[in-house]
Coordinates of C-alpha atoms and ligand atoms in Angstrom, one line a residue:
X273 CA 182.2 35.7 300.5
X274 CA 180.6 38.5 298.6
X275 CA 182.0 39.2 295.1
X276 CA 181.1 42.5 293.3
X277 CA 182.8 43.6 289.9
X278 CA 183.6 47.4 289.7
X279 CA 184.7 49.7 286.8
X280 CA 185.0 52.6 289.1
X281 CA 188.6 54.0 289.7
X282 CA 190.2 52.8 292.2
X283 CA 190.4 55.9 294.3
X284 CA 187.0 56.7 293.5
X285 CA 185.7 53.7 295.7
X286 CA 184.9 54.1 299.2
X287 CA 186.1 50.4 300.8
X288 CA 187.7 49.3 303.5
X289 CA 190.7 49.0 302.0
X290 CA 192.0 49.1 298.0
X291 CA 194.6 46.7 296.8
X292 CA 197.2 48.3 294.2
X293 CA 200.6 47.5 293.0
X294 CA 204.4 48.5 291.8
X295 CA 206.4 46.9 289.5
X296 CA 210.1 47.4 289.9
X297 CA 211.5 50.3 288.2
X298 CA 208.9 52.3 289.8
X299 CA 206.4 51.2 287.5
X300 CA 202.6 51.8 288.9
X301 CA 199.5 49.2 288.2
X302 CA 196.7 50.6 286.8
X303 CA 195.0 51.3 290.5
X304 CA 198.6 52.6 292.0
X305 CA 198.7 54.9 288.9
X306 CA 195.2 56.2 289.4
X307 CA 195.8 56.8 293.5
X308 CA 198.7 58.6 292.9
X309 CA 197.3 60.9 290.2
X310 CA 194.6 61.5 292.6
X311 CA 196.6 61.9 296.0
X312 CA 199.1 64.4 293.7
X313 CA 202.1 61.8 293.3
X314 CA 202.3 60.7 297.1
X315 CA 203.5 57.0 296.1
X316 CA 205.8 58.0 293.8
X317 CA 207.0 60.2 296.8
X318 CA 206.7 57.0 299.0
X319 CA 208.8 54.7 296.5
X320 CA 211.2 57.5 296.2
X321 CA 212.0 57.4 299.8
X322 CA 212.5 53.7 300.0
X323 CA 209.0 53.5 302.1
X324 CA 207.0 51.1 299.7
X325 CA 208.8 48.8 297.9
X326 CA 208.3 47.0 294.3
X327 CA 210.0 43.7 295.8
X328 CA 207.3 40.8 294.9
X329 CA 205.1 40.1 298.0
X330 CA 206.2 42.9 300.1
X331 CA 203.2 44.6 301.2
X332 CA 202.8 48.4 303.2
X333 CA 199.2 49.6 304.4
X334 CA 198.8 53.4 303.8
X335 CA 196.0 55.2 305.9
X336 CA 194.5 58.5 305.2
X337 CA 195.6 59.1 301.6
X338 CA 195.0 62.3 300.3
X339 CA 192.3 62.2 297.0
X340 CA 191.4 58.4 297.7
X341 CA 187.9 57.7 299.1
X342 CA 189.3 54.0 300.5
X343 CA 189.8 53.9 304.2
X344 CA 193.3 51.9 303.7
X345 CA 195.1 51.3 300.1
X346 CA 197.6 48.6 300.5
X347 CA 200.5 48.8 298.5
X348 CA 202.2 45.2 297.6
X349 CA 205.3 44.7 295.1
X350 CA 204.9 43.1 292.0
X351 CA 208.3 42.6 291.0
X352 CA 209.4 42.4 286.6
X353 CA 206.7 44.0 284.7
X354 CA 207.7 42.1 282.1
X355 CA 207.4 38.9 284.0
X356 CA 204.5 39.3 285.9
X357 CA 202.4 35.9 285.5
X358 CA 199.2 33.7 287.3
X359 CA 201.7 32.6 290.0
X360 CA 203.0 36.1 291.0
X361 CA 199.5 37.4 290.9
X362 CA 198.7 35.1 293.4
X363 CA 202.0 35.1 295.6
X364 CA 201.5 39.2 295.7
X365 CA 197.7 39.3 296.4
X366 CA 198.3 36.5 298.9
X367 CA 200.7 38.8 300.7
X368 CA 198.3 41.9 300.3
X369 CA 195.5 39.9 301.7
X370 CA 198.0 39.1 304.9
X371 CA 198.7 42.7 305.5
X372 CA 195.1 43.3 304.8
X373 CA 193.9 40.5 307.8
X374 CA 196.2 42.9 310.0
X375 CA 193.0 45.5 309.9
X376 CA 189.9 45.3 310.1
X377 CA 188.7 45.6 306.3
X378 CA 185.3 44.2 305.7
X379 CA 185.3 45.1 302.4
X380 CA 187.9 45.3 299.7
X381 CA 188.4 46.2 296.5
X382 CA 191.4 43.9 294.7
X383 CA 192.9 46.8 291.6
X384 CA 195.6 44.4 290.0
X385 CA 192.7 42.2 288.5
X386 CA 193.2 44.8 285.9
X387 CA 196.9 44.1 284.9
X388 CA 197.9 42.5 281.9
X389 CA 198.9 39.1 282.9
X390 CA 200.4 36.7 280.6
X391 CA 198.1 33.6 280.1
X392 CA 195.0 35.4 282.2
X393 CA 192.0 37.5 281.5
X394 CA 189.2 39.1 283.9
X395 CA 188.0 35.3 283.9
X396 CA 191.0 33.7 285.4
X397 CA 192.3 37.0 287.8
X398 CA 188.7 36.8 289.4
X399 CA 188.8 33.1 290.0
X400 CA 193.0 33.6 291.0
X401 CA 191.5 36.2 293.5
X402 CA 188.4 34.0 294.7
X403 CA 190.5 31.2 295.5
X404 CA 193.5 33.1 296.9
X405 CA 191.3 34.9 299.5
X406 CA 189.6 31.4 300.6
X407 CA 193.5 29.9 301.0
X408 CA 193.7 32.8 302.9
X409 CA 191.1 32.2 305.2
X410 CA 191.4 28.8 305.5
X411 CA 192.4 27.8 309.2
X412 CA 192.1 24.5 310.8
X413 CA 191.5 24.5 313.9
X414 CA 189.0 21.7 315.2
X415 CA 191.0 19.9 317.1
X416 CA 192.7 23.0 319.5
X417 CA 190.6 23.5 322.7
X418 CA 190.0 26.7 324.1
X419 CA 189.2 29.8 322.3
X420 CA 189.2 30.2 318.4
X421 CA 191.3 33.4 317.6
X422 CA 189.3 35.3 315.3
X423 CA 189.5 35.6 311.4
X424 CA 189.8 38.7 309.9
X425 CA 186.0 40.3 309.2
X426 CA 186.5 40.1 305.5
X427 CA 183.2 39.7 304.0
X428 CA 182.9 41.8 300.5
X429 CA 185.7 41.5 297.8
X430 CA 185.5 43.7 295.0
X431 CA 186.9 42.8 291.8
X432 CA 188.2 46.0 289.6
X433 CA 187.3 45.5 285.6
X434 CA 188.1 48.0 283.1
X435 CA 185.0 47.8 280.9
X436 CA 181.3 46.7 281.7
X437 CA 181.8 43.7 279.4
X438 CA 184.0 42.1 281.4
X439 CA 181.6 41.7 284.7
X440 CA 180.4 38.7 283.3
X441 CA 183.6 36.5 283.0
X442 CA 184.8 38.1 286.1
X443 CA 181.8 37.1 288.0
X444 CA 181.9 33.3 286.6
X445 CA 185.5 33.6 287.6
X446 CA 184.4 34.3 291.2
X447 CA 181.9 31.8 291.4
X448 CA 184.2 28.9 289.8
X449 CA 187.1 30.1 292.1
X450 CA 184.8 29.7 295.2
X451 CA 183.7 26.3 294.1
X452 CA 187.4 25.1 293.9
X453 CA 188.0 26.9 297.4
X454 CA 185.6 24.8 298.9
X455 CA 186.7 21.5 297.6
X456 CA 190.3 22.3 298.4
X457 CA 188.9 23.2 302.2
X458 CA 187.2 19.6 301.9
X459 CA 190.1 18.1 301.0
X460 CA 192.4 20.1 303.1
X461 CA 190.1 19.0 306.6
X462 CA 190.4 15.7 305.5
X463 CA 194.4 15.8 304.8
X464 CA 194.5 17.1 308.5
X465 CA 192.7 15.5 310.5
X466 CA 194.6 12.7 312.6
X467 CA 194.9 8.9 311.7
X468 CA 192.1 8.5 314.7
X469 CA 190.1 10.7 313.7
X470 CA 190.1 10.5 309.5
X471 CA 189.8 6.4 309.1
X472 CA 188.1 5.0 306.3
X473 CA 184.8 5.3 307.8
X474 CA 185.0 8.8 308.3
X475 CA 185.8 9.6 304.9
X476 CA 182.8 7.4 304.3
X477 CA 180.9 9.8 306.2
X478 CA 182.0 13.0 304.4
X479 CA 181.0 11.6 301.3
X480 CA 177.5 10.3 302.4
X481 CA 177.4 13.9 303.6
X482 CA 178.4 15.9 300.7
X483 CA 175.7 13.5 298.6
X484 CA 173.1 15.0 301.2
X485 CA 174.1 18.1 300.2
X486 CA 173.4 17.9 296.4
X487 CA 170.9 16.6 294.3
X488 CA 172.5 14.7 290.9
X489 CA 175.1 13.2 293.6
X490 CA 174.9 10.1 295.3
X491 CA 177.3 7.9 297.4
X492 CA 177.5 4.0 297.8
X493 CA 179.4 2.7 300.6
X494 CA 180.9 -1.1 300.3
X495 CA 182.4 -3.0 303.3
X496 CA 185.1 -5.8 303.2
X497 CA 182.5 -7.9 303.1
X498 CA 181.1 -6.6 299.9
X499 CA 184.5 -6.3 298.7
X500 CA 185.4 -9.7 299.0
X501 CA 182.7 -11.2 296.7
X502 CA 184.2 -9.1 294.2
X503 CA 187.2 -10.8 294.7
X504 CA 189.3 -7.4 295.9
X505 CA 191.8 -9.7 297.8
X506 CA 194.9 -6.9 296.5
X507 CA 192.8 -4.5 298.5
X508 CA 192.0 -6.2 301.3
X509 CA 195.4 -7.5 301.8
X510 CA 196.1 -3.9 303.1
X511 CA 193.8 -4.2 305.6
X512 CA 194.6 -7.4 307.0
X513 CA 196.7 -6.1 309.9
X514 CA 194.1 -3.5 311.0
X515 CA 190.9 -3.7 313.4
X516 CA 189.5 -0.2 311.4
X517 CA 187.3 -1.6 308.8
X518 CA 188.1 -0.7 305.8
X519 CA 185.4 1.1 302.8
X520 CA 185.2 1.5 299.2
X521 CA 183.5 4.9 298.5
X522 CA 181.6 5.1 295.1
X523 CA 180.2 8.3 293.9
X524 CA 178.2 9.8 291.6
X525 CA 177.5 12.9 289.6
X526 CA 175.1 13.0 287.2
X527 CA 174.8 16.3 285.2
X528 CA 174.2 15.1 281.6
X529 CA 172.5 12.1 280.1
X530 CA 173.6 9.9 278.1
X531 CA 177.2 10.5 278.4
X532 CA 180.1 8.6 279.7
X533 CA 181.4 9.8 283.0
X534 CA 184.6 10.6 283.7
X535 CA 186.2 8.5 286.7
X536 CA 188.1 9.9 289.3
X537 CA 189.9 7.2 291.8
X538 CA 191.8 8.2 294.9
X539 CA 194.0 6.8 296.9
X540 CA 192.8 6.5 300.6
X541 CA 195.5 5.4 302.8
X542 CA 194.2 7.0 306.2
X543 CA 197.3 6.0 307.7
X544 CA 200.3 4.0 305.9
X545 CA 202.8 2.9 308.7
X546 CA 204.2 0.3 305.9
X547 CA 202.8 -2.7 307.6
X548 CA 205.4 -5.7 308.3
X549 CA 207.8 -3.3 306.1
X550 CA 207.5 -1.1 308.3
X551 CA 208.4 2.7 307.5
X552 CA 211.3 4.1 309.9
X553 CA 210.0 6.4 313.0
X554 CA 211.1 9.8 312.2
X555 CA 208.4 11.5 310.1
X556 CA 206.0 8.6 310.1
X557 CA 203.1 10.9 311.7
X558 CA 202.9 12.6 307.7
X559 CA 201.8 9.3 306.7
X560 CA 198.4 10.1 307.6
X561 CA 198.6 12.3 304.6
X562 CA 198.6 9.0 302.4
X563 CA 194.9 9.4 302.0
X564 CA 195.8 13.1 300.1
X565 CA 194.4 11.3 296.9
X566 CA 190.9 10.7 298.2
X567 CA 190.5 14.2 299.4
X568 CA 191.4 15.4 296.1
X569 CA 189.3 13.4 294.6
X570 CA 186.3 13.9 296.8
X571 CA 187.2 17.6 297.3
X572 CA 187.0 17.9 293.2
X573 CA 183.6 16.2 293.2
X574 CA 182.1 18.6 295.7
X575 CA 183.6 21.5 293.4
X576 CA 181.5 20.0 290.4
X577 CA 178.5 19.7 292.2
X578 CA 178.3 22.5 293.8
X579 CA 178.8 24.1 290.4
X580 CA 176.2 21.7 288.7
X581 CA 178.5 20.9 285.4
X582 CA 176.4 19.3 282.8
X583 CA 178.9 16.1 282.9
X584 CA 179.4 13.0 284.2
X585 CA 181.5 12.3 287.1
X586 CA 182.3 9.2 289.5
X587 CA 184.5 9.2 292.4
X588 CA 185.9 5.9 293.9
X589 CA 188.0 5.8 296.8
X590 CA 189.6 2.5 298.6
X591 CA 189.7 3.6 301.6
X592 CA 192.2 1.4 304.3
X593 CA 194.5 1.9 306.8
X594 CA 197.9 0.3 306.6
X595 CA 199.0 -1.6 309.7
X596 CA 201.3 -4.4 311.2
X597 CA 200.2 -7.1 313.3
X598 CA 199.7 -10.6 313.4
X599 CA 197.3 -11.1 311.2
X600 CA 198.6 -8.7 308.2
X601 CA 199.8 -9.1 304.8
X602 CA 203.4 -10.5 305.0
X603 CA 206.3 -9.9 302.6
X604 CA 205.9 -13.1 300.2
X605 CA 202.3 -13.4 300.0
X606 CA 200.5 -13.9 296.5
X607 CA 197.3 -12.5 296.8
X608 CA 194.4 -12.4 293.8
X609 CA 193.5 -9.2 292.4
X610 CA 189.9 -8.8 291.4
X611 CA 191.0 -8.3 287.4
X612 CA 192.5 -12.2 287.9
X613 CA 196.1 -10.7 288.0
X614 CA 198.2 -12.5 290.9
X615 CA 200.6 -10.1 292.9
X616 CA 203.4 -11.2 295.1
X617 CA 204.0 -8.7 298.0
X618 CA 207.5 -8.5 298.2
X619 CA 207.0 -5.0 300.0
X620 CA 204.2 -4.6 301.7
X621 CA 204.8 -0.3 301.8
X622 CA 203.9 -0.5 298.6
X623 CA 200.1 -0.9 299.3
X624 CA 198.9 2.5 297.0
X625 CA 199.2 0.1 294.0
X626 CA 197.4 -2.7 295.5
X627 CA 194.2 -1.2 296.7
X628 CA 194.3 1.4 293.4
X629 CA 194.4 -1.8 291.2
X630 CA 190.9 -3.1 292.6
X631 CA 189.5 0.3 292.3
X632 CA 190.5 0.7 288.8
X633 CA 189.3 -3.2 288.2
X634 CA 185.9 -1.8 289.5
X635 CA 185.8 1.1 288.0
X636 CA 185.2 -0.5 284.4
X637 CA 181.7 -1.1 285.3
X638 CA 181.2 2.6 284.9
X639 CA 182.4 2.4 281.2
X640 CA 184.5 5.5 281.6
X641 CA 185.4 8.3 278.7
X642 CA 188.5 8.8 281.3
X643 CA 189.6 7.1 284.2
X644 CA 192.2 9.1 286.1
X645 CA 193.8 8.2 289.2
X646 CA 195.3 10.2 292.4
X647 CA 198.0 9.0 294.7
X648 CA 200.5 9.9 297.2
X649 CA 202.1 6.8 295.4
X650 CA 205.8 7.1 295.9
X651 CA 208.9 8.8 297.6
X652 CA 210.5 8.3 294.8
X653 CA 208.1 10.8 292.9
X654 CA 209.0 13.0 295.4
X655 CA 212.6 12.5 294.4
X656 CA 212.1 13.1 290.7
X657 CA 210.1 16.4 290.7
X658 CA 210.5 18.0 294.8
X659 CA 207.3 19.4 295.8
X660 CA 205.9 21.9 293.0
X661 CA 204.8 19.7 290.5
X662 CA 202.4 16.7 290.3
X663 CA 203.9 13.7 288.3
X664 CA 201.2 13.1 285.1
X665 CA 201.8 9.7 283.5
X666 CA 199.5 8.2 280.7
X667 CA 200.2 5.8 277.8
X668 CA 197.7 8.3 276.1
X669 CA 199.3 11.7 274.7
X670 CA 196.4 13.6 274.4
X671 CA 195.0 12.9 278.1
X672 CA 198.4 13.4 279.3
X673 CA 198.7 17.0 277.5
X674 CA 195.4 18.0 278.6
X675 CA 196.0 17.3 282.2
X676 CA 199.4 18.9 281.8
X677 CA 197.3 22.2 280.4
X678 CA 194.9 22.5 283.2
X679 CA 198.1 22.3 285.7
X680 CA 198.9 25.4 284.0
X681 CA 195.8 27.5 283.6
X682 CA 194.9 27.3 287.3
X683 CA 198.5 27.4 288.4
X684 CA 198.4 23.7 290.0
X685 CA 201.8 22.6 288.0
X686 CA 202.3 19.6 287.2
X687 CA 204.8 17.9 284.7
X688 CA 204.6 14.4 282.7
X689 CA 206.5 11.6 283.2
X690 CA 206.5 8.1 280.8
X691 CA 205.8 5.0 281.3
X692 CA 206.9 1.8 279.4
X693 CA 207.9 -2.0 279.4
X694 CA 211.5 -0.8 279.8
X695 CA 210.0 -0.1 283.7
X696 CA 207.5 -2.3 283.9
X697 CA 209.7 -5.7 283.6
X698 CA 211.0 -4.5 287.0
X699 CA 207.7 -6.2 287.9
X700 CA 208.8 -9.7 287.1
X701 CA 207.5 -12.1 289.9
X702 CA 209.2 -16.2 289.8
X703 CA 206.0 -16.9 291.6
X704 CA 203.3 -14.6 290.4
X705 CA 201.6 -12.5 287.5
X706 CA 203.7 -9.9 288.9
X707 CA 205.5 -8.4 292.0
X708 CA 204.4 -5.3 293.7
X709 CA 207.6 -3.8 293.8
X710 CA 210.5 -3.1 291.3
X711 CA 213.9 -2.0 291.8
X712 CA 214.6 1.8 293.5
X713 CA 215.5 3.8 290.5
X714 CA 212.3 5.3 288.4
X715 CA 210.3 3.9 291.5
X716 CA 207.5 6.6 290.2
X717 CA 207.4 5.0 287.2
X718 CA 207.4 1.5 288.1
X719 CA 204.3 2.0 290.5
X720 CA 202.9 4.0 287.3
X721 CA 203.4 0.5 284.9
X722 CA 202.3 -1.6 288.0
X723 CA 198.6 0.3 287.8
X724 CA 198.6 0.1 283.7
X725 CA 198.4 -3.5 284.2
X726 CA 195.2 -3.1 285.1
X727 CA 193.9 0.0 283.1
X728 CA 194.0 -2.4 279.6
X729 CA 192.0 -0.8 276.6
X730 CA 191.1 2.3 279.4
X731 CA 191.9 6.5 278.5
X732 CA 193.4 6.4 282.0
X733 CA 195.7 9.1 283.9
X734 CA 197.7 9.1 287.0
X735 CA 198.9 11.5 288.8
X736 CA 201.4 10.8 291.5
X737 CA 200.8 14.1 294.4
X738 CA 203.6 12.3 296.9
X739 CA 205.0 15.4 296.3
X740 CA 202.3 18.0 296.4
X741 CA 199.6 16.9 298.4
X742 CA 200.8 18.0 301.6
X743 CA 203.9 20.5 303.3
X744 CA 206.1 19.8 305.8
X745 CA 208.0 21.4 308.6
X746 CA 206.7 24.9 310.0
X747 CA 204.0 25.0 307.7
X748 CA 203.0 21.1 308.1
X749 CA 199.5 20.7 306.0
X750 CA 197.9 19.6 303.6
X751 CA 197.4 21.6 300.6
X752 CA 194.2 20.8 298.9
X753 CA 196.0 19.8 295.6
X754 CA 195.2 18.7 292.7
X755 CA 191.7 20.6 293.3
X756 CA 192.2 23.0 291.1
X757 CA 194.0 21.1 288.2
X758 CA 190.9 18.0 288.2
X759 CA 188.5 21.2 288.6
X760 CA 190.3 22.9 285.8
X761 CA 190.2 20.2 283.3
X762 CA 186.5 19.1 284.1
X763 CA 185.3 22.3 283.7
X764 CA 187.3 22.9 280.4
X765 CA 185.5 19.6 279.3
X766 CA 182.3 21.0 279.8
X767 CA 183.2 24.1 277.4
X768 CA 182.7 26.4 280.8
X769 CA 186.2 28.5 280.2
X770 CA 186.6 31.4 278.4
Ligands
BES1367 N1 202.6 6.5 300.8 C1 203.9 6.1 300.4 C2 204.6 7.0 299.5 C3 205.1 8.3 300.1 C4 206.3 8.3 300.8 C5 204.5 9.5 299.8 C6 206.8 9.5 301.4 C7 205.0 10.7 300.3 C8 206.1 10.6 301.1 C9 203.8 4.7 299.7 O1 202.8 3.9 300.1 C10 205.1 4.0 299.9 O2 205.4 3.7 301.0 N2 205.8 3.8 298.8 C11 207.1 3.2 298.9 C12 207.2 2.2 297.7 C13 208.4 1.3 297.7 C14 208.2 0.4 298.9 C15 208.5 0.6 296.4 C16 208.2 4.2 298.8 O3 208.0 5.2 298.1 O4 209.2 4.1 299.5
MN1368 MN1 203.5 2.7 301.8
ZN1369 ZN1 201.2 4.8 301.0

């Protein structure tokens, strides 16, 4: 896509089609305001008689208006002036941009990155626009047959700034929103794609690939093999029961030297059918969304690389699939983990925990500043918070509240939770260094304890995305979060915000 910054008025513009809004009360944005002045009051005249409406999201494309060089302004609801934030920015240029894919607009010219919006400045309404026109876009569609319905021919987006000075920030916003657009497509392809399709290997693939892509990144690739002279027995207990061979991705970004990297581990279940504790039927296809956490992860990576931050970045995924059959993992079994630890398996669902363990084991070699870690952990996480925010949980405050501050700025929520010996006693094995599993209640938070075990002496994060990784129902998909969160707090690290 083609971003352009633009201090012209917004009726002034000859485009496609002009984006403005209406706050309720009959209150214009700064572009409505200007088309009405110039088409002699005809949305006032409109809102009068019920025709356009200030009802957040609702959208109305006008053609042929009177004083306005724009083929098309759309004309989208904005609700409470006075409440008007990030997330309603997005929600009403996200229904604009619908109405807007109902013509065909090559170029547009978005006016409400000129409102005041509490928390944003050009910076952040240029990236909110970037990335809401490439969620927009987004389609998945490589595994229909047959012909591809066409996406609207959107190719130019203009970005509306009130002074010169701003073209700058707003530009940067653009680029940084595109960047986190792409790794969220990464990591939304990924989400999709079927169990058959998206196995270990494959992710393997599409990190060898994205490595080809940049200079600064490369990708290592370890089979079971490999993994089992490192003693990863936690990990490979997962993929006893299955034939697909399972990987442990390692990447690496190097955009600064001398500087410890930042770690980013993600959960890669490509499909998690519980093994011998087998999940029920009904829903079970959405487990091959349990590998949500290595697309994040990966998708984030691509984002930094593709914006070349001077900072240090490593990606590991354990990739596996989950399986029963007669050779798996069965409830009982006390396997090693490569930090020493012993785990009984008293539940062997719970396999997030014991291929993340090995990762974050291996992950020391890398020395990390951070270490933070991505999983579609537990139901129960799913429980606690629904499916708007990410669970945060860190023994270290600061990391915790950072990560909590990113979730804010690029309007990827997400909302701490503790962690403690209180919940991690529920780990108490009779046989072993620990068991896998704890009792049902703050099942979030045991799983969280059950990782620190092994994240000793580390400034380590996780994040639990059971709950935001992925929709169900009508709009079954994956999401592409915690793109923009990770993105957002790498780039603040590397002093690249405003
Ligand atoms: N991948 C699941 C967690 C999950 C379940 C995420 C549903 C999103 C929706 C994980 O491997 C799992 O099965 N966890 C168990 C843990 C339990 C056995 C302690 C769970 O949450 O039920
Ligand atoms: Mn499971
Ligand atoms: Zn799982």
């Amino acid at each position: 896509m083609n971003y352009f910054t633009t201090t012209s008025a917004a009726s002034r513009r000859a485009v496609d089609c002009v984006i403005v809004g209406i706050y309720d009360r009959g209150r214009l944005s700064s572009g409505a305001a200007d088309i009405d002045a110039a088409s002699k009051g005809s949305l006032k005249r409109l809102l009068k008689n019920g025709d356009i409406s200030a009802q957040l999201g609702r959208s109305a494309v006008l053609t042929d208006v009177a004083g306005v060089k724009a083929t098309r302004v759309v004309v989208v609801g904005l609700g409470k002036y006075s409440t008007f934030d990030v997330a309603k920015f997005r929600k009403a240029l996200g229904s604009a941009l619908q109405a807007v894919s109902g013509t065909k607009s090559r170029e547009i010219l978005n006016s409400l990155t000129l409102e005041d919006v509490s928390g944003a400045g050009s910076y952040y309404l240029a990236r909110h626009t970037a990335q809401t026109v490439g969620e927009a876009l987004y389609r998945f569609t490589s595994m229909k047959s047959g012909k591809k319905a066409p996406l609207m021919p959107l190719r130019k987006v203009g970005l509306a700034i009130a002074k010169q000075g701003d073209a700058a920030k707003s530009k940067r916003g653009a680029k940084h929103g595109e960047a986190i657009v792409a790794g969220m497509s990464i990591a939304k392809d990924l989400g999709n794609l079927p169990a058959n399709v998206c196995t270990p290997s494959h992710i393997a693939r599409t990190a060898q690939k994205l490595a080809r892509e940049h200079k600064n990144l490369t990708t290592k690739v370890l089979n079971e093999a490999e993994m089992k002279r490192l003693g990863m027995h936690s990990l490979l207990s997962v993929t006893a029961g299955t034939k697909e061979p399972a990987k442990l991705i390692v990447m690496q970004y190097k955009g600064k030297t001398g500087q410890k990297p930042v770690v980013l581990v993600g959960k890669g279940v490509t499909f998690d059918s519980g093994g011998i504790s087998l999940k029920p039927g009904p829903g079970m296809d959405e487990m091959k969304f349990d590998m949500c956490g290595a697309a994040g992860v990966i998708g984030t990576m691509a984002a930094v690389a593709k914006l070349k931050l001077p900072i240090n970045v490593n990606v590991v995924v354990p990739a596996v699939e989950n399986l029963p059959s007669g050779l798996a993992t069965k409830p009982g079994d006390i396997v090693k983990s490569m930090s020493g630890q012993t785990i009984e398996i008293l539940n062997t669902d719970a396999e997030g925990r014991l291929i993340l363990c090995d990762a974050l084991t291996y992950s020391r070699r890398f020395k990390p500043d951070t270490i933070i870690d991505v999983a579609t952990l537990t139901g129960a996480c799913v429980i606690a918070l629904g499916h708007h925010r990410t669970a945060i949980m860190s023994y270290k405050d600061k990391l915790s509240a950072d990560i909590v501050a990113a979730g804010l700025s690029s309007d990827d929520l997400g909302w701490p939770m503790p962690l403690g010996d209180e919940w991690g006693a529920e780990l108490e094995s009779n046989f072993a260094d620990m068991a896998n599993v704890g009792g049902r209640p703050g099942g979030a938070i045991t799983a969280g304890c059950f990782l620190g075990k092994f994240t000793d002496g580390l400034n380590w994060a996780h994040l639990d995305i059971a709950g935001t990784a992925w929709k169900s129902g009508k709009q079954k998909g994956a999401t592409g979060r915690p793109v923009p969160m990770l993105t957002e707090y790498l780039l603040g690290r590397c002093g690249a915000l405003p």
